[in-house]
């Protein structure tokens, strides 16, 4: 007796991204030039690199972005004071 196969929702969304492409939306602004993005379908997270291309968001890059954002905000506070 065969059991019906049901695809999980996550698998279907990954297929959409594979054929149509990712639909990124910004999730965090690091500086005026750097952002972090997340795909609305599959949840893949990417970030801008210094050349303007998107790279996969690793824990190391996430830590670098946090430090960069902290320094950027401190600099803005000093400029406004």
Coordinates of C-alpha atoms in Angstrom, one line a residue:
X1 CA 0.0 0.0 0.0
X2 CA 1.4 3.3 -1.0
X3 CA 1.3 6.4 1.2
X4 CA 0.6 9.8 -0.4
X5 CA 3.6 12.0 -0.6
X6 CA 3.2 15.6 0.7
X7 CA 5.8 18.2 0.2
X8 CA 6.7 20.4 3.1
X9 CA 6.0 24.1 2.7
X10 CA 9.8 24.9 3.1
X11 CA 10.7 22.7 0.2
X12 CA 8.1 24.4 -2.1
X13 CA 9.4 27.8 -1.1
X14 CA 13.0 26.8 -1.9
X15 CA 11.9 25.7 -5.4
X16 CA 10.3 29.1 -5.9
X17 CA 13.6 30.8 -5.0
X18 CA 15.6 28.4 -7.2
X19 CA 13.5 29.1 -10.4
X20 CA 12.4 32.7 -9.9
X21 CA 15.1 34.0 -7.6
X22 CA 15.2 35.3 -4.0
X23 CA 13.0 38.2 -2.9
X24 CA 15.2 40.0 -0.4
X25 CA 13.9 42.6 2.0
X26 CA 16.2 44.6 4.3
X27 CA 16.2 43.5 7.9
X28 CA 18.9 45.7 9.4
X29 CA 20.7 48.9 8.3
X30 CA 24.3 48.8 9.3
X31 CA 25.5 52.1 7.8
X32 CA 24.4 54.3 4.9
X33 CA 26.1 51.9 2.5
X34 CA 25.7 48.4 4.2
X35 CA 22.5 46.5 4.9
X36 CA 21.5 43.0 5.8
X37 CA 18.8 41.3 3.9
X38 CA 16.6 38.2 4.2
X39 CA 14.6 36.3 1.6
X40 CA 10.9 36.4 2.2
X41 CA 10.4 32.9 0.9
X42 CA 13.3 30.7 2.2
X43 CA 14.8 32.9 4.9
X44 CA 18.3 33.0 3.4
X45 CA 20.2 35.9 5.0
X46 CA 22.8 38.0 3.0
X47 CA 24.7 41.2 3.5
X48 CA 26.4 43.8 1.3
X49 CA 30.2 43.5 0.8
X50 CA 32.5 46.4 0.2
X51 CA 32.1 46.0 -3.5
X52 CA 28.3 46.2 -3.4
X53 CA 27.6 42.5 -4.0
X54 CA 25.6 40.2 -1.8
X55 CA 27.4 37.6 0.3
X56 CA 26.0 34.9 2.6
X57 CA 25.7 36.2 6.2
X58 CA 28.0 34.1 8.3
X59 CA 28.4 34.5 12.1
X60 CA 31.8 36.2 11.5
X61 CA 30.3 38.7 9.1
X62 CA 27.4 39.3 11.5
X63 CA 29.8 40.1 14.3
X64 CA 31.7 42.5 12.0
X65 CA 28.5 44.2 11.0
X66 CA 27.5 44.6 14.7
X67 CA 30.9 46.3 15.4
X68 CA 30.6 48.5 12.3
X69 CA 27.1 49.6 13.3
X70 CA 28.2 50.4 16.8
X71 CA 31.1 52.6 15.5
X72 CA 28.8 54.2 13.0
X73 CA 26.2 55.2 15.6
X74 CA 28.9 56.5 18.0
X75 CA 30.4 58.6 15.2
X76 CA 26.9 60.1 14.4
X77 CA 26.3 60.9 18.1
X78 CA 29.6 62.8 18.2
X79 CA 28.8 64.7 15.0
X80 CA 25.4 65.7 16.4
X81 CA 26.8 66.9 19.7

